[in-house]
PDB file of C-alpha atoms in Angstrom:
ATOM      1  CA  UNK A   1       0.000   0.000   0.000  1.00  0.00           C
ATOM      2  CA  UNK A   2       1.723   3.092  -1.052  1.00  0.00           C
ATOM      3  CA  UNK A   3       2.608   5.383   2.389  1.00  0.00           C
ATOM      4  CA  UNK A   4       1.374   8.415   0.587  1.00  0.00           C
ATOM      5  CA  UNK A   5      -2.510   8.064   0.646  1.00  0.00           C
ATOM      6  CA  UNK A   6      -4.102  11.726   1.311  1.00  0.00           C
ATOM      7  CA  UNK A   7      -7.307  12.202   1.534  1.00  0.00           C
ATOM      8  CA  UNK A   8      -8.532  15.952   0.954  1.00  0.00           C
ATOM      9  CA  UNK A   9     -11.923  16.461   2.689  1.00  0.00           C
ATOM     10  CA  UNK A  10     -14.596  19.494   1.521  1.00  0.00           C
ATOM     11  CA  UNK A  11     -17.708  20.907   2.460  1.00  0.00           C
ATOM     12  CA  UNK A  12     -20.029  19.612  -0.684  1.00  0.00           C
ATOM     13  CA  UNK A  13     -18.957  18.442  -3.947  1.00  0.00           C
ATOM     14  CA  UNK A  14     -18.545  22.097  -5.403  1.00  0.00           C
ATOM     15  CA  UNK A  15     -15.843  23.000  -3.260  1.00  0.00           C
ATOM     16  CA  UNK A  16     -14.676  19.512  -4.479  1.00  0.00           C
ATOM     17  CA  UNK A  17     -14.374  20.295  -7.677  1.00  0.00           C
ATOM     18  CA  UNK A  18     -13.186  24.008  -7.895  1.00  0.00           C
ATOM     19  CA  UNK A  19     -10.131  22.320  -5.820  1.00  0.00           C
ATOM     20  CA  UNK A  20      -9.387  18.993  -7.781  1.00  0.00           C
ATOM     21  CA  UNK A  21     -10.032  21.257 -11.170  1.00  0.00           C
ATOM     22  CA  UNK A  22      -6.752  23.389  -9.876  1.00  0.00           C
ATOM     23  CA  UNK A  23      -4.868  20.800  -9.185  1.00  0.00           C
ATOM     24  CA  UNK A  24      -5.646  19.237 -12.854  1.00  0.00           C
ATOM     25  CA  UNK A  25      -4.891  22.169 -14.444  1.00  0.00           C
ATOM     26  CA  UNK A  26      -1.453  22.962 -12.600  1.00  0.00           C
ATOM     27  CA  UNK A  27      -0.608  19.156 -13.397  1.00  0.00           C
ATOM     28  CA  UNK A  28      -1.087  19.786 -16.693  1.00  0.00           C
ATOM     29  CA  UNK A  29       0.759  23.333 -17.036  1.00  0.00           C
ATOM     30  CA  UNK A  30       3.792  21.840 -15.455  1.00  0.00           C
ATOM     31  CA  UNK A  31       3.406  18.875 -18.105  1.00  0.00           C
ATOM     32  CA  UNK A  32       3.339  21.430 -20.806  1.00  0.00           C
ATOM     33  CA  UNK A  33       6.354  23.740 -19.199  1.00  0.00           C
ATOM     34  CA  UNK A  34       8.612  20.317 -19.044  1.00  0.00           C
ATOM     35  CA  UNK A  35       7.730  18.735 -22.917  1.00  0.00           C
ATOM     36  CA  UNK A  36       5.695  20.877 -24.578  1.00  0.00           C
ATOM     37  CA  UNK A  37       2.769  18.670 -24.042  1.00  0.00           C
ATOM     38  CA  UNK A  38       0.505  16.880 -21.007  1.00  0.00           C
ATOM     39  CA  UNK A  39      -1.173  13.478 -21.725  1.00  0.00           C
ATOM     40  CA  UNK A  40      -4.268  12.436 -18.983  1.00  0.00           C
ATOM     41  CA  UNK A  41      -6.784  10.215 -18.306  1.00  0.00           C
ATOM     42  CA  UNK A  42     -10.224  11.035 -17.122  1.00  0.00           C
ATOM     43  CA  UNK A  43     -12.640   9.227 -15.456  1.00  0.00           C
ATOM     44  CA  UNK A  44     -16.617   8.623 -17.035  1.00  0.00           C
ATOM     45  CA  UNK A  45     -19.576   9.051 -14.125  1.00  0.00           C
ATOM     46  CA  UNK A  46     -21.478  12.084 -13.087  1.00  0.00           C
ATOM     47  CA  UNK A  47     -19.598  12.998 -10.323  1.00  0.00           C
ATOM     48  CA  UNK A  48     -16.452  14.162 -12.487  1.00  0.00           C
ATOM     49  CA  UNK A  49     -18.774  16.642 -14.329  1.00  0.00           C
ATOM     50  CA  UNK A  50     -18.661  19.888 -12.125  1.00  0.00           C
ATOM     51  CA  UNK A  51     -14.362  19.276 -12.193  1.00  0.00           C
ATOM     52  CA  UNK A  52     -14.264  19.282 -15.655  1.00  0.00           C
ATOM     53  CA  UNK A  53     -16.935  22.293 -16.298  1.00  0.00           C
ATOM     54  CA  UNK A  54     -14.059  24.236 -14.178  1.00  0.00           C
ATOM     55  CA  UNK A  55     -11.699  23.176 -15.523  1.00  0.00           C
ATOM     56  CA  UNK A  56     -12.513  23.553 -19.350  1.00  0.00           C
ATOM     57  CA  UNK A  57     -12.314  27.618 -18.490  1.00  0.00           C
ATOM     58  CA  UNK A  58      -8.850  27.115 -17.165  1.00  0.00           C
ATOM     59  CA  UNK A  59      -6.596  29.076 -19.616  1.00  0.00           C
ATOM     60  CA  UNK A  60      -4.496  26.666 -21.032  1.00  0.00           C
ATOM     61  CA  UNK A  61      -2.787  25.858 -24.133  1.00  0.00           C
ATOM     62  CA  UNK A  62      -5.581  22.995 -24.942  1.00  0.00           C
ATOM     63  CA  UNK A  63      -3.838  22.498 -28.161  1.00  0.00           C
ATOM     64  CA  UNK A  64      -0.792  20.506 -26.229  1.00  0.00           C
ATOM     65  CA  UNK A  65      -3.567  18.070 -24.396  1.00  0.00           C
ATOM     66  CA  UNK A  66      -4.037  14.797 -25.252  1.00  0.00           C
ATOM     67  CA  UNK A  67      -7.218  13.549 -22.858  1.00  0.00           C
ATOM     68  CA  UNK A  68      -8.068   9.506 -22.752  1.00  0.00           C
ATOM     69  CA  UNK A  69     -10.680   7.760 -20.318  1.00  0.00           C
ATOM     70  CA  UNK A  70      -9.881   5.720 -17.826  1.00  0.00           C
ATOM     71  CA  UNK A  71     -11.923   3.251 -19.572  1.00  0.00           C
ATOM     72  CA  UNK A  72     -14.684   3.415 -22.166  1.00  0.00           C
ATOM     73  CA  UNK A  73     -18.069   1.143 -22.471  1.00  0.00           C
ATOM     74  CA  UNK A  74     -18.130  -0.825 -25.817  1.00  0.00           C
ATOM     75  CA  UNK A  75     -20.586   1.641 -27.279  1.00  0.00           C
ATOM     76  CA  UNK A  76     -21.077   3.613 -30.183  1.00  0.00           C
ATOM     77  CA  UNK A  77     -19.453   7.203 -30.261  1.00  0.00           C
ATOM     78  CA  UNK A  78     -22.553   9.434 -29.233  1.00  0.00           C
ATOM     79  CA  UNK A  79     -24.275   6.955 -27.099  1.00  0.00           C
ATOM     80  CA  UNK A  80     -25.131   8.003 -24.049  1.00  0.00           C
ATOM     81  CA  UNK A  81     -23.095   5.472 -22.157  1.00  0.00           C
ATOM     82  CA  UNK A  82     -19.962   6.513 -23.912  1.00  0.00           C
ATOM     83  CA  UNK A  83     -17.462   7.825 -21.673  1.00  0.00           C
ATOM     84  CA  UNK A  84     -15.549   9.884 -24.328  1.00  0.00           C
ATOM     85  CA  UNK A  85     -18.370  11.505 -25.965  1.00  0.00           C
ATOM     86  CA  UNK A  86     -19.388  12.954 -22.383  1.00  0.00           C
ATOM     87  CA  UNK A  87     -15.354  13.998 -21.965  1.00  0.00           C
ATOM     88  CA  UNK A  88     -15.419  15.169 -25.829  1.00  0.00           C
ATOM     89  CA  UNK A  89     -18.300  17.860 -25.102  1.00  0.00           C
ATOM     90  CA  UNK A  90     -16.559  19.548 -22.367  1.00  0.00           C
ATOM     91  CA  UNK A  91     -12.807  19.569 -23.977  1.00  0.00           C
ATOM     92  CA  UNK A  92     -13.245  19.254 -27.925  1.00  0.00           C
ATOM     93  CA  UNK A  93     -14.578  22.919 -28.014  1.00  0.00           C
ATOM     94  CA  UNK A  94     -11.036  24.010 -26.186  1.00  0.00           C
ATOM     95  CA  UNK A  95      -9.289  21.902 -29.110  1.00  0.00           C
ATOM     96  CA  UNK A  96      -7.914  19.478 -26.199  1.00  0.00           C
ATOM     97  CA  UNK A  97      -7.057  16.260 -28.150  1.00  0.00           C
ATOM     98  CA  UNK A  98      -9.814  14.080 -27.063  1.00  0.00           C
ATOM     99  CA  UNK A  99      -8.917   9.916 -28.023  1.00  0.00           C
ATOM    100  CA  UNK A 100     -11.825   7.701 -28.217  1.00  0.00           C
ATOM    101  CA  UNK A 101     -10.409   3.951 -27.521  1.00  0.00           C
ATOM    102  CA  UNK A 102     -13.373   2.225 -28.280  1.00  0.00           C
ATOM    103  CA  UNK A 103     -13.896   4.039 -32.253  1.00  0.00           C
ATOM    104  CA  UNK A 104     -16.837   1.459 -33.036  1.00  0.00           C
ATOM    105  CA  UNK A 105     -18.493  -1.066 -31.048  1.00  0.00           C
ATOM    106  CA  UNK A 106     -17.703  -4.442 -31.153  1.00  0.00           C
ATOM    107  CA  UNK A 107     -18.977  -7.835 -30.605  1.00  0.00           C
ATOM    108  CA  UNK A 108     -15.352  -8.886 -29.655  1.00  0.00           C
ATOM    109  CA  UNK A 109     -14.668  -7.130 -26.258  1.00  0.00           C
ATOM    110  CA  UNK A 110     -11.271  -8.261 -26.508  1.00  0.00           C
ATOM    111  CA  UNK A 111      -9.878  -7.237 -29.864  1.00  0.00           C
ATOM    112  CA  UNK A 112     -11.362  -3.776 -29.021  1.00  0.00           C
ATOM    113  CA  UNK A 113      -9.335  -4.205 -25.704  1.00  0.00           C
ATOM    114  CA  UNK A 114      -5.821  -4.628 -27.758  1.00  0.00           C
ATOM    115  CA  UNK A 115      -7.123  -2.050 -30.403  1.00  0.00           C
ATOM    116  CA  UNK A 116      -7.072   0.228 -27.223  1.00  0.00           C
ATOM    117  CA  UNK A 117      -4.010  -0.940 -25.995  1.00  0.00           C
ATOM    118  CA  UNK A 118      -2.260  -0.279 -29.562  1.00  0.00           C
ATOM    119  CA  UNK A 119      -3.137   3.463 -29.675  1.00  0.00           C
ATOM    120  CA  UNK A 120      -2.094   3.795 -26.233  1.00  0.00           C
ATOM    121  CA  UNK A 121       1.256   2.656 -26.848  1.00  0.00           C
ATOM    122  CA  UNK A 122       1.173   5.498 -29.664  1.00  0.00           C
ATOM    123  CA  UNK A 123       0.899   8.298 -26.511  1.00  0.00           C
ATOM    124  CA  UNK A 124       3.714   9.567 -24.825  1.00  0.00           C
ATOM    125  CA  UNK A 125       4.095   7.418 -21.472  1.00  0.00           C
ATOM    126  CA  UNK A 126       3.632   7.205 -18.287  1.00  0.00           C
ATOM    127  CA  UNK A 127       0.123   9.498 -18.235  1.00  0.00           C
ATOM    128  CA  UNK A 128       0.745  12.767 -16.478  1.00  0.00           C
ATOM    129  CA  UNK A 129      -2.091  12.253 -14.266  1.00  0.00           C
ATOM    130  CA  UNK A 130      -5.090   9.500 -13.905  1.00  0.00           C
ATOM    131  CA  UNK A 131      -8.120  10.785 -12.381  1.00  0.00           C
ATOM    132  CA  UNK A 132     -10.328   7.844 -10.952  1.00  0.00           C
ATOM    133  CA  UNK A 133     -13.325   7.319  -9.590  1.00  0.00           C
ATOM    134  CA  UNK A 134     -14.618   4.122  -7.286  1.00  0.00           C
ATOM    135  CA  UNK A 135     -17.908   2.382  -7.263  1.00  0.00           C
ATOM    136  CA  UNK A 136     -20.141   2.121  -4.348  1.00  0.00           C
ATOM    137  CA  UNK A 137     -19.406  -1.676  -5.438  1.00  0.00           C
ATOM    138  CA  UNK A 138     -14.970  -0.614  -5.063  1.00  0.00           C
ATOM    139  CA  UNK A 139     -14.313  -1.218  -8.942  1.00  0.00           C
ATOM    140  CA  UNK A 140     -12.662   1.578 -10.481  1.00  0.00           C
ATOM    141  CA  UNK A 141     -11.976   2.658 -13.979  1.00  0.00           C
ATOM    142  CA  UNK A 142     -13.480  -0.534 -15.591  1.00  0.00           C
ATOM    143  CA  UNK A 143     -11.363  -3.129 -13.333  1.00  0.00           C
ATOM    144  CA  UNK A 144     -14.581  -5.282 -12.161  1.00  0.00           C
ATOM    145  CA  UNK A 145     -14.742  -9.077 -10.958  1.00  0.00           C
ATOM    146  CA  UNK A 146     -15.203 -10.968 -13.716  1.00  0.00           C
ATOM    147  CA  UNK A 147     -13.491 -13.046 -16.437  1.00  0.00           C
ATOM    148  CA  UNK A 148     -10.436 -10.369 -17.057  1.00  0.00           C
ATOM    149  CA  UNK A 149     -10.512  -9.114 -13.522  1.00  0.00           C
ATOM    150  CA  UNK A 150      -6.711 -11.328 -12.487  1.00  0.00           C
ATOM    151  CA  UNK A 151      -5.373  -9.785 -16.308  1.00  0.00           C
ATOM    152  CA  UNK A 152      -6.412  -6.133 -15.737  1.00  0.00           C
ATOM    153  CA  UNK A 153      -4.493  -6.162 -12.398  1.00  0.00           C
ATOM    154  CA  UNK A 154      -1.291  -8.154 -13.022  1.00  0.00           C
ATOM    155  CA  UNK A 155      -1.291  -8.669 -17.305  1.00  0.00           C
ATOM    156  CA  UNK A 156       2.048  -7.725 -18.612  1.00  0.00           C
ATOM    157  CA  UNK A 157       4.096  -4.886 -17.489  1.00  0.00           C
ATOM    158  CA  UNK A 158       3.812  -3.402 -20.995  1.00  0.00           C
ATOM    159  CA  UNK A 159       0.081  -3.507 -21.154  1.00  0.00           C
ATOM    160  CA  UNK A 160      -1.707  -0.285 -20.706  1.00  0.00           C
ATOM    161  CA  UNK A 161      -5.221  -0.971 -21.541  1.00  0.00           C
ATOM    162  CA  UNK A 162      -7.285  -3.803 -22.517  1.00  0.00           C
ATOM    163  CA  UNK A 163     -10.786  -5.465 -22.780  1.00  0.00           C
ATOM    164  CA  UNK A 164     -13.051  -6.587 -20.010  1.00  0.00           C
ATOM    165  CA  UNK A 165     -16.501  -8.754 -19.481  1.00  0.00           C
ATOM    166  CA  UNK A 166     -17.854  -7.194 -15.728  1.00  0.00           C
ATOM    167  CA  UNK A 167     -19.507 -10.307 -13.500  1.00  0.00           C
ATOM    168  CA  UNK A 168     -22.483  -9.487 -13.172  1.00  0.00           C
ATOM    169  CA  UNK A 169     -23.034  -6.741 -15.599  1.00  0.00           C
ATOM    170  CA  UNK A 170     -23.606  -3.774 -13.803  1.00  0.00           C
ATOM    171  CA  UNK A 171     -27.458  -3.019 -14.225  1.00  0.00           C
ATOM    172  CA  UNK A 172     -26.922   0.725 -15.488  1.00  0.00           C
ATOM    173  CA  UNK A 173     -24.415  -0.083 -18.007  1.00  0.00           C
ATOM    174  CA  UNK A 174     -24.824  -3.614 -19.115  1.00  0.00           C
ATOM    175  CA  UNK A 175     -22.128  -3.873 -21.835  1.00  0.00           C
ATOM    176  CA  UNK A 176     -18.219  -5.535 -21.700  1.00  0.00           C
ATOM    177  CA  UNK A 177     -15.700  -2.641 -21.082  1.00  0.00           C
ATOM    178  CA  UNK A 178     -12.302  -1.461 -22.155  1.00  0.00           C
ATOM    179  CA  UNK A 179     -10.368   0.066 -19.207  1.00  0.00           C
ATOM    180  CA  UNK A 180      -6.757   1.243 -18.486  1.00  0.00           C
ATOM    181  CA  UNK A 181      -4.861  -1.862 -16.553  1.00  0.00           C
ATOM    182  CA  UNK A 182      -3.584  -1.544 -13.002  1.00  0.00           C
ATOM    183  CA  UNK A 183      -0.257  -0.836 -14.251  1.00  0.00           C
ATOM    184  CA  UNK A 184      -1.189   1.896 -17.149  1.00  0.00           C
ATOM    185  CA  UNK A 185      -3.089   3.894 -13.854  1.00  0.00           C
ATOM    186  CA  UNK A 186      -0.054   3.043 -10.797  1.00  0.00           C
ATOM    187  CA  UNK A 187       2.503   4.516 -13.557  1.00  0.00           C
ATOM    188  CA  UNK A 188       0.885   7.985 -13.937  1.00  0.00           C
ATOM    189  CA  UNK A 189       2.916  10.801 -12.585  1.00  0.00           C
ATOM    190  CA  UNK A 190       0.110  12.362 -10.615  1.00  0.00           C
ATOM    191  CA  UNK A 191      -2.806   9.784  -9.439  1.00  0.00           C
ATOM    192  CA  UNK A 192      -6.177  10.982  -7.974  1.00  0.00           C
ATOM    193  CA  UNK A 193      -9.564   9.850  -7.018  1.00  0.00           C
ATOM    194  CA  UNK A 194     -12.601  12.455  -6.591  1.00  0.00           C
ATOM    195  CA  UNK A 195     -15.787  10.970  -4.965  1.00  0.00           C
ATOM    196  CA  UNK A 196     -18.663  12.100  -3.164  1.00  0.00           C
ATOM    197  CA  UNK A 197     -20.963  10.429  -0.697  1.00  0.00           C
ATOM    198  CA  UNK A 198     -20.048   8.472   3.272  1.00  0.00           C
ATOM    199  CA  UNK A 199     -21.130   5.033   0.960  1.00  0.00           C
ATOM    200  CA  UNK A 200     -17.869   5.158  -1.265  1.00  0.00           C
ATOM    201  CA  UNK A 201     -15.590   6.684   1.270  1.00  0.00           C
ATOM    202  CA  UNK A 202     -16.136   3.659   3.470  1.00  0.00           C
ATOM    203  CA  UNK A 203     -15.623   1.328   1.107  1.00  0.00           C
ATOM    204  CA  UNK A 204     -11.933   3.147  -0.057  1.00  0.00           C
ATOM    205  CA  UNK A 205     -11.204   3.131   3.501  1.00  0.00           C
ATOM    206  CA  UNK A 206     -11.666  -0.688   4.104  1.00  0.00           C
ATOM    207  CA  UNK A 207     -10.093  -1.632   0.610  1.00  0.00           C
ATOM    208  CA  UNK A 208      -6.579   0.529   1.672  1.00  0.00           C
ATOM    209  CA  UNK A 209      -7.013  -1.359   5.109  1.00  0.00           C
ATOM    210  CA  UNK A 210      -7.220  -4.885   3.217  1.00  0.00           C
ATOM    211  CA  UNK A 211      -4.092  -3.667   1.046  1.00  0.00           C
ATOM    212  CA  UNK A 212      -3.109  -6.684  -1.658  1.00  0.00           C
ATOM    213  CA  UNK A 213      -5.310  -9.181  -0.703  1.00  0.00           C
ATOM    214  CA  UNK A 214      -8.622  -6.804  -0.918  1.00  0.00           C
ATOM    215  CA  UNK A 215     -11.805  -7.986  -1.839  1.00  0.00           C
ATOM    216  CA  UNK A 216     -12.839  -4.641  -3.843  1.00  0.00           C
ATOM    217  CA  UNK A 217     -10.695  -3.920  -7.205  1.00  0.00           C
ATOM    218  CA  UNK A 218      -9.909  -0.438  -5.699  1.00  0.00           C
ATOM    219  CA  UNK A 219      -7.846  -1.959  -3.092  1.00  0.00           C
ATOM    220  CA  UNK A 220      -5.916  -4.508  -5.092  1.00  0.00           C
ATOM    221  CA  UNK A 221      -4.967  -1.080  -7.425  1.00  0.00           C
ATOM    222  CA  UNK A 222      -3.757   0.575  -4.357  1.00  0.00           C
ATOM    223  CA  UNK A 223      -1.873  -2.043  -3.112  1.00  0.00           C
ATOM    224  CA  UNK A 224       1.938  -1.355  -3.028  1.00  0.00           C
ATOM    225  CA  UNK A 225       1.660   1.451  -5.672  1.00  0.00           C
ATOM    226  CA  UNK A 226       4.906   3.570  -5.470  1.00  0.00           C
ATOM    227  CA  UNK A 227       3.508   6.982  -6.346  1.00  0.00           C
ATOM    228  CA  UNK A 228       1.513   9.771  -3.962  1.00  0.00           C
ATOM    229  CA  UNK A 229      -2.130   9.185  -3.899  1.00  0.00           C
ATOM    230  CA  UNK A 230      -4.465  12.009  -3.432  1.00  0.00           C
ATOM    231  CA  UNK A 231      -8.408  11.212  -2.538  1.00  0.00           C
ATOM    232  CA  UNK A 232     -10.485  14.252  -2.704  1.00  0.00           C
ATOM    233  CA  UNK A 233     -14.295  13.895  -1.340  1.00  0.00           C
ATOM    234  CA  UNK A 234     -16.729  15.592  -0.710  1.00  0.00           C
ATOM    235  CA  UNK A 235     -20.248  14.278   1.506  1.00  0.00           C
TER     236      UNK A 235
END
């Protein structure tokens, strides 16, 4: 379990995200001041949309960000399941780079898994920041139990994203998944997790206790990363 777990506490979920919207953006300027560019991953849900309204008028130079999601549903662009086409609306308009993984949907969750996995490899590596959230169930990005669950947390080193089946299908997204793997998020420069409610923050707080051998996929992520870990929440 990496020593550096911080957990940033705020009044309500605006606060929340006028906060973890700074911090984004200074990530990224210092990415951009260093290479001339900032690569980051950003997490699907509702509760990530008030950051990213922020953070969208930040004055940057949009032009020099490359965005991915954490993970995508297998879903046509524009559905409204898509993770990317949620992420697109906010950032496109700034003329951020915005990468759908997932370009069409497929019947083979896998293939679109290593089709994800190959553009990935095309993007300048490790990600300057991952932004996750967690489940009221502990998954995070798409690392569920299921078929892929053992691949997407100890596949090879050199892996970055790939194709999951959740088990059971989560009942508000029923479809397989391509996520980033537990390596492609514990190598990012900067790693944080925004969530809101006492449900979620319990269930972080007993998956860090559990450490490698946790029962929710938010724990085994955690476990013995290297790199700082901020938590911001918000009730």
């Amino acid at each position: 379990m990496s020593e550096e777990i911080e957990w940033w506490d705020y009044d309500d979920a605006a606060e929340m995200a006028a906060a973890v919207a700074g911090d984004i953006q200074f990530i990224i300027e210092a990415a951009i001041d260093a290479r001339g560019a900032a690569v980051i991953a950003l997490s699907g849900g509702k509760t990530p949309i008030p950051i990213y309204d922020i953070l969208a008028k930040a004055k940057l130079d949009w032009k020099r960000v490359t965005i991915v999601p954490t993970d995508e549903r297998i879903v046509p662009l524009g559905d409204a399941l898509s993770n990317v086409t949620m992420i697109a609306k906010t950032f496109l308009p700034k003329g951020a780079r915005v990468m759908p993984i997932v370009p069409q949907a497929t019947a083979d969750y896998k293939a679109a898994g290593r089709s994800a996995d190959a553009l990935m490899q095309e993007l300048h590596w490790p990600l300057d920041l991952c932004l996750l959230g967690v489940g009221g169930d502990g998954h995070t990005a798409s690392i569920f139990p299921g078929p892929d669950f053992d691949e997407a947390l100890s596949g090879p080193k050199e892996r970055r994203a790939l194709g999951v089946m959740p088990d059971p299908l989560p009942p508000e997204a029923p479809v397989a998944r391509v996520t980033l793997s537990r390596e492609g998020i514990v190598t990012a420069r900067a790693l944080m997790i925004a969530v809101t409610g006492q449900g979620k923050r319990d269930v972080i707080e007993a998956a860090i206790k559990q450490g490698p051998s946790s029962s929710y996929p938010i724990g085994r992520v955690l476990a013995d990363a290297e790199l700082p870990v901020d938590i911001h929440w918000a009730p």
